[in-house]
Amino acid sequence: MNVQHADDHSAPAGRRKRLPRAEREQQILAVAEQVFATNGYQASSMDDIANRIGLSKPMLYEYFGSKEGLLLACVERARRELLEATTEAAAGAGENAHQLLHDCLLAFFRFSDEHAQSWALLRTEAAIPLATVNTALEATRQQQTDLTARLLEASRPDLDQVQLEAFAESIIGACERLALWREKRSEITAEEATRHLMALISPSLVAQA
C-alpha cells in the first residue's frame, strides 16, 4: 500500500513539518491521550486524532496499526510515567520505610494531578471493552502493587509473601479510591490525601514482636 507521509501533500499547507519518528510518536500519543480521556474510547475517532495532529489517517495507522493499538500505546506510556514517578520518589526517600511509602504515595497522587489525562486513561478500564487494554491496565496496577510490596518488606520483615501481597493490594486499592474521591473533592490536595492514607496504614508499618 502506498502511504503518504505527514510532511507531503496529505497534510494541509502550514501544518506540514518533518519530525523524527520518535518525536512524532510522542506527539501522536499526547493528542490521542487527550482525545481518549475526554471523549472515551468508543466515541474517539482516528480521523479526529489525525486531523488534530495534521497527519493523514493512513499514516496514523502506519504508526500504531489500529485505534486499539494507539490506545495500548497511550496506556503503556502512562504506565511507564507512573512507574518512573514512584520509583524516583522511592530513590530520593532514603532508607526509612515510613518515608519511602509516604513519598511513593505522594508521587502517585501528584501524578494523578499533573498527568490528569494519563490518570483518566488508567482509571477507566470498565468503560473500555477490550481485553488487551484491560490486561495492560491490570499490568499497571500490578507494577504498583509489586513496588509497594517491596517497600513494605523493608519495614515488615516478619510478614510472609502472602501477607505482603495482601497489604500491597489493599494499599493500591485505597490509592485508587482516594484518587477518585479527590475528583469530587477538589480541595483535597495530594499532600492531604497522602496524610490521610498514611494515618490509616502507618500502624501496619511497625513490625510485630
mmCIF file of C-alpha atoms in Angstrom:
data_model
loop_
_atom_site.group_PDB
_atom_site.id
_atom_site.type_symbol
_atom_site.label_atom_id
_atom_site.label_comp_id
_atom_site.label_asym_id
_atom_site.label_seq_id
_atom_site.Cartn_x
_atom_site.Cartn_y
_atom_site.Cartn_z
ATOM 1 C CA MET A 1 0.000 0.000 0.000
ATOM 2 C CA ASN A 2 1.317 3.427 -0.889
ATOM 3 C CA VAL A 3 1.046 5.530 2.261
ATOM 4 C CA GLN A 4 1.731 9.247 2.062
ATOM 5 C CA HIS A 5 3.775 10.840 4.794
ATOM 6 C CA ALA A 6 2.696 13.592 7.132
ATOM 7 C CA ASP A 7 5.009 16.145 5.559
ATOM 8 C CA ASP A 8 3.813 15.579 1.975
ATOM 9 C CA HIS A 9 0.574 16.649 0.289
ATOM 10 C CA SER A 10 -1.577 14.592 2.690
ATOM 11 C CA ALA A 11 -1.204 17.327 5.311
ATOM 12 C CA PRO A 12 -2.699 20.808 4.765
ATOM 13 C CA ALA A 13 -0.368 23.675 3.957
ATOM 14 C CA GLY A 14 1.015 25.360 7.046
ATOM 15 C CA ARG A 15 0.834 22.162 9.103
ATOM 16 C CA ARG A 16 3.483 20.112 7.343
ATOM 17 C CA LYS A 17 6.557 19.564 9.439
ATOM 18 C CA ARG A 18 9.039 16.732 9.210
ATOM 19 C CA LEU A 19 9.733 15.267 12.652
ATOM 20 C CA PRO A 20 11.897 12.325 13.719
ATOM 21 C CA ARG A 21 9.731 9.234 14.125
ATOM 22 C CA ALA A 22 10.175 9.058 17.905
ATOM 23 C CA GLU A 23 9.179 12.700 18.303
ATOM 24 C CA ARG A 24 6.195 12.247 16.006
ATOM 25 C CA GLU A 25 5.060 9.215 18.011
ATOM 26 C CA GLN A 26 5.151 11.219 21.229
ATOM 27 C CA GLN A 27 3.153 13.985 19.577
ATOM 28 C CA ILE A 28 0.537 11.476 18.420
ATOM 29 C CA LEU A 29 0.335 9.870 21.871
ATOM 30 C CA ALA A 30 -0.129 13.227 23.600
ATOM 31 C CA VAL A 31 -3.028 14.159 21.331
ATOM 32 C CA ALA A 32 -4.580 10.679 21.380
ATOM 33 C CA GLU A 33 -4.379 10.505 25.164
ATOM 34 C CA GLN A 34 -6.291 13.774 25.434
ATOM 35 C CA VAL A 35 -8.936 12.651 22.936
ATOM 36 C CA PHE A 36 -9.434 9.227 24.562
ATOM 37 C CA ALA A 37 -9.579 10.698 28.071
ATOM 38 C CA THR A 38 -12.030 13.428 27.065
ATOM 39 C CA ASN A 39 -14.345 11.541 24.689
ATOM 40 C CA GLY A 40 -13.932 7.942 25.788
ATOM 41 C CA TYR A 41 -12.582 5.174 23.610
ATOM 42 C CA GLN A 42 -15.782 4.374 21.731
ATOM 43 C CA ALA A 43 -16.546 7.987 20.788
ATOM 44 C CA SER A 44 -12.981 8.788 19.719
ATOM 45 C CA SER A 45 -12.100 8.515 16.036
ATOM 46 C CA MET A 46 -8.819 8.100 14.238
ATOM 47 C CA ASP A 47 -9.980 10.820 11.828
ATOM 48 C CA ASP A 48 -10.265 13.315 14.670
ATOM 49 C CA ILE A 49 -6.871 12.393 16.103
ATOM 50 C CA ALA A 50 -5.200 12.564 12.696
ATOM 51 C CA ASN A 51 -6.769 15.937 11.906
ATOM 52 C CA ARG A 52 -5.656 17.439 15.209
ATOM 53 C CA ILE A 53 -2.068 16.411 14.526
ATOM 54 C CA GLY A 54 -2.056 17.240 10.806
ATOM 55 C CA LEU A 55 -1.458 13.658 9.690
ATOM 56 C CA SER A 56 -3.271 11.527 7.186
ATOM 57 C CA LYS A 57 -5.278 8.700 8.748
ATOM 58 C CA PRO A 58 -3.279 6.070 6.808
ATOM 59 C CA MET A 59 -0.109 7.486 8.390
ATOM 60 C CA LEU A 60 -1.678 7.171 11.840
ATOM 61 C CA TYR A 61 -2.411 3.513 11.130
ATOM 62 C CA GLU A 62 1.162 3.060 9.884
ATOM 63 C CA TYR A 63 2.468 4.190 13.265
ATOM 64 C CA PHE A 64 0.126 2.226 15.550
ATOM 65 C CA GLY A 65 -1.791 -0.280 13.417
ATOM 66 C CA SER A 66 -5.278 0.379 14.797
ATOM 67 C CA LYS A 67 -7.237 2.501 17.253
ATOM 68 C CA GLU A 68 -6.779 -0.260 19.809
ATOM 69 C CA GLY A 69 -3.023 -0.237 19.154
ATOM 70 C CA LEU A 70 -2.947 3.505 19.663
ATOM 71 C CA LEU A 71 -4.825 3.229 22.957
ATOM 72 C CA LEU A 72 -2.480 0.474 24.138
ATOM 73 C CA ALA A 73 0.492 2.717 23.355
ATOM 74 C CA CYS A 74 -1.117 5.511 25.382
ATOM 75 C CA VAL A 75 -1.694 3.192 28.344
ATOM 76 C CA GLU A 76 1.872 1.891 28.148
ATOM 77 C CA ARG A 77 3.258 5.422 28.188
ATOM 78 C CA ALA A 78 1.090 6.311 31.194
ATOM 79 C CA ARG A 79 2.241 3.147 32.987
ATOM 80 C CA ARG A 80 5.891 3.981 32.312
ATOM 81 C CA GLU A 81 5.461 7.560 33.531
ATOM 82 C CA LEU A 82 3.748 6.406 36.731
ATOM 83 C CA LEU A 83 6.483 3.876 37.470
ATOM 84 C CA GLU A 84 9.169 6.496 36.839
ATOM 85 C CA ALA A 85 7.450 8.949 39.202
ATOM 86 C CA THR A 86 7.045 6.473 42.047
ATOM 87 C CA THR A 87 10.448 4.806 41.747
ATOM 88 C CA GLU A 88 12.122 8.208 41.595
ATOM 89 C CA ALA A 89 10.283 9.153 44.770
ATOM 90 C CA ALA A 90 11.440 5.947 46.452
ATOM 91 C CA ALA A 91 15.046 6.558 45.398
ATOM 92 C CA GLY A 92 15.011 10.009 46.956
ATOM 93 C CA ALA A 93 13.437 8.987 50.254
ATOM 94 C CA GLY A 94 16.417 7.262 51.854
ATOM 95 C CA GLU A 95 16.102 4.015 53.805
ATOM 96 C CA ASN A 96 13.315 4.940 56.220
ATOM 97 C CA ALA A 97 10.438 2.624 55.294
ATOM 98 C CA HIS A 98 7.772 5.037 56.533
ATOM 99 C CA GLN A 99 9.235 7.867 54.453
ATOM 100 C CA LEU A 100 9.623 5.576 51.439
ATOM 101 C CA LEU A 101 5.967 4.660 51.414
ATOM 102 C CA HIS A 102 4.866 8.228 52.149
ATOM 103 C CA ASP A 103 6.855 9.637 49.256
ATOM 104 C CA CYS A 104 5.626 6.970 46.831
ATOM 105 C CA LEU A 105 2.008 7.592 47.788
ATOM 106 C CA LEU A 106 2.541 11.329 47.384
ATOM 107 C CA ALA A 107 4.093 10.734 43.963
ATOM 108 C CA PHE A 108 1.021 8.712 42.958
ATOM 109 C CA PHE A 109 -1.418 11.447 43.964
ATOM 110 C CA ARG A 110 0.716 14.131 42.345
ATOM 111 C CA PHE A 111 0.812 12.028 39.188
ATOM 112 C CA SER A 112 -2.983 11.986 39.105
ATOM 113 C CA ASP A 113 -2.911 15.798 39.371
ATOM 114 C CA GLU A 114 -0.070 16.595 36.991
ATOM 115 C CA HIS A 115 -0.955 13.933 34.411
ATOM 116 C CA ALA A 116 -4.724 14.170 34.504
ATOM 117 C CA GLN A 117 -5.149 12.747 31.008
ATOM 118 C CA SER A 118 -2.911 9.756 31.815
ATOM 119 C CA TRP A 119 -4.786 9.132 35.045
ATOM 120 C CA ALA A 120 -8.114 9.336 33.210
ATOM 121 C CA LEU A 121 -6.933 6.518 30.946
ATOM 122 C CA LEU A 122 -5.680 4.375 33.815
ATOM 123 C CA ARG A 123 -8.890 4.595 35.809
ATOM 124 C CA THR A 124 -11.489 3.906 33.105
ATOM 125 C CA GLU A 125 -10.923 0.236 32.290
ATOM 126 C CA ALA A 126 -14.608 -0.626 32.849
ATOM 127 C CA ALA A 127 -15.536 1.704 30.010
ATOM 128 C CA ILE A 128 -13.125 0.054 27.527
ATOM 129 C CA PRO A 129 -14.465 -3.275 26.201
ATOM 130 C CA LEU A 130 -11.088 -4.562 25.046
ATOM 131 C CA ALA A 131 -9.365 -7.477 26.751
ATOM 132 C CA THR A 132 -5.908 -6.353 25.608
ATOM 133 C CA VAL A 133 -6.371 -2.884 27.088
ATOM 134 C CA ASN A 134 -7.785 -4.227 30.344
ATOM 135 C CA THR A 135 -4.787 -6.563 30.575
ATOM 136 C CA ALA A 136 -2.462 -3.585 30.106
ATOM 137 C CA LEU A 137 -4.324 -1.611 32.750
ATOM 138 C CA GLU A 138 -4.108 -4.510 35.197
ATOM 139 C CA ALA A 139 -0.371 -4.722 34.482
ATOM 140 C CA THR A 140 -0.115 -1.075 35.546
ATOM 141 C CA ARG A 141 -1.870 -1.858 38.808
ATOM 142 C CA GLN A 142 0.344 -4.895 39.323
ATOM 143 C CA GLN A 143 3.559 -2.926 38.840
ATOM 144 C CA GLN A 144 2.493 -0.526 41.588
ATOM 145 C CA THR A 145 1.459 -3.411 43.833
ATOM 146 C CA ASP A 146 4.838 -5.070 43.362
ATOM 147 C CA LEU A 147 6.647 -1.823 44.186
ATOM 148 C CA THR A 148 4.528 -1.341 47.313
ATOM 149 C CA ALA A 149 5.174 -4.907 48.447
ATOM 150 C CA ARG A 150 8.932 -4.351 48.153
ATOM 151 C CA LEU A 151 8.678 -1.188 50.236
ATOM 152 C CA LEU A 152 6.595 -2.957 52.885
ATOM 153 C CA GLU A 153 9.057 -5.824 53.069
ATOM 154 C CA ALA A 154 11.750 -3.408 54.257
ATOM 155 C CA SER A 155 9.696 -2.346 57.276
ATOM 156 C CA ARG A 156 7.868 -5.604 57.963
ATOM 157 C CA PRO A 157 10.336 -8.478 57.523
ATOM 158 C CA ASP A 158 8.035 -10.522 59.743
ATOM 159 C CA LEU A 159 5.366 -10.672 57.028
ATOM 160 C CA ASP A 160 5.256 -13.659 54.715
ATOM 161 C CA GLN A 161 4.792 -13.302 50.949
ATOM 162 C CA VAL A 162 1.023 -13.731 51.040
ATOM 163 C CA GLN A 163 0.650 -11.065 53.713
ATOM 164 C CA LEU A 164 2.886 -8.664 51.783
ATOM 165 C CA GLU A 165 0.781 -9.153 48.666
ATOM 166 C CA ALA A 166 -2.468 -8.685 50.608
ATOM 167 C CA PHE A 167 -1.219 -5.472 52.247
ATOM 168 C CA ALA A 168 0.101 -4.098 48.950
ATOM 169 C CA GLU A 169 -3.113 -4.867 47.073
ATOM 170 C CA SER A 170 -5.108 -3.129 49.805
ATOM 171 C CA ILE A 171 -2.923 -0.025 49.680
ATOM 172 C CA ILE A 172 -3.114 0.257 45.894
ATOM 173 C CA GLY A 173 -6.881 -0.198 46.020
ATOM 174 C CA ALA A 174 -7.092 2.551 48.626
ATOM 175 C CA CYS A 175 -4.936 4.824 46.452
ATOM 176 C CA GLU A 176 -7.273 4.391 43.507
ATOM 177 C CA ARG A 177 -10.378 5.058 45.571
ATOM 178 C CA LEU A 178 -8.849 8.147 47.165
ATOM 179 C CA ALA A 179 -7.822 9.452 43.750
ATOM 180 C CA LEU A 180 -11.394 9.029 42.545
ATOM 181 C CA TRP A 181 -12.710 10.655 45.729
ATOM 182 C CA ARG A 182 -10.461 13.655 45.114
ATOM 183 C CA GLU A 183 -12.144 14.219 41.766
ATOM 184 C CA LYS A 184 -15.282 15.066 43.753
ATOM 185 C CA ARG A 185 -13.357 16.914 46.464
ATOM 186 C CA SER A 186 -11.029 19.188 44.536
ATOM 187 C CA GLU A 187 -9.972 20.991 47.704
ATOM 188 C CA ILE A 188 -8.153 17.849 48.909
ATOM 189 C CA THR A 189 -4.506 18.208 47.947
ATOM 190 C CA ALA A 190 -2.120 15.398 47.106
ATOM 191 C CA GLU A 191 -0.377 16.053 50.417
ATOM 192 C CA GLU A 192 -3.637 15.779 52.365
ATOM 193 C CA ALA A 193 -4.624 12.559 50.611
ATOM 194 C CA THR A 194 -1.206 11.103 51.443
ATOM 195 C CA ARG A 195 -1.556 12.148 55.072
ATOM 196 C CA HIS A 196 -4.992 10.513 55.368
ATOM 197 C CA LEU A 197 -3.795 7.242 53.858
ATOM 198 C CA MET A 198 -0.623 7.174 55.935
ATOM 199 C CA ALA A 199 -2.714 7.670 59.090
ATOM 200 C CA LEU A 200 -4.609 4.542 58.127
ATOM 201 C CA ILE A 201 -1.670 2.309 57.231
ATOM 202 C CA SER A 202 1.126 3.601 59.498
ATOM 203 C CA PRO A 203 0.293 1.152 62.315
ATOM 204 C CA SER A 204 0.883 -1.675 59.839
ATOM 205 C CA LEU A 205 4.425 -0.466 59.192
ATOM 206 C CA VAL A 206 5.564 -1.399 62.681
ATOM 207 C CA ALA A 207 6.988 -4.900 62.844
ATOM 208 C CA GLN A 208 5.247 -7.116 65.361
ATOM 209 C CA ALA A 209 7.328 -8.523 68.198
#
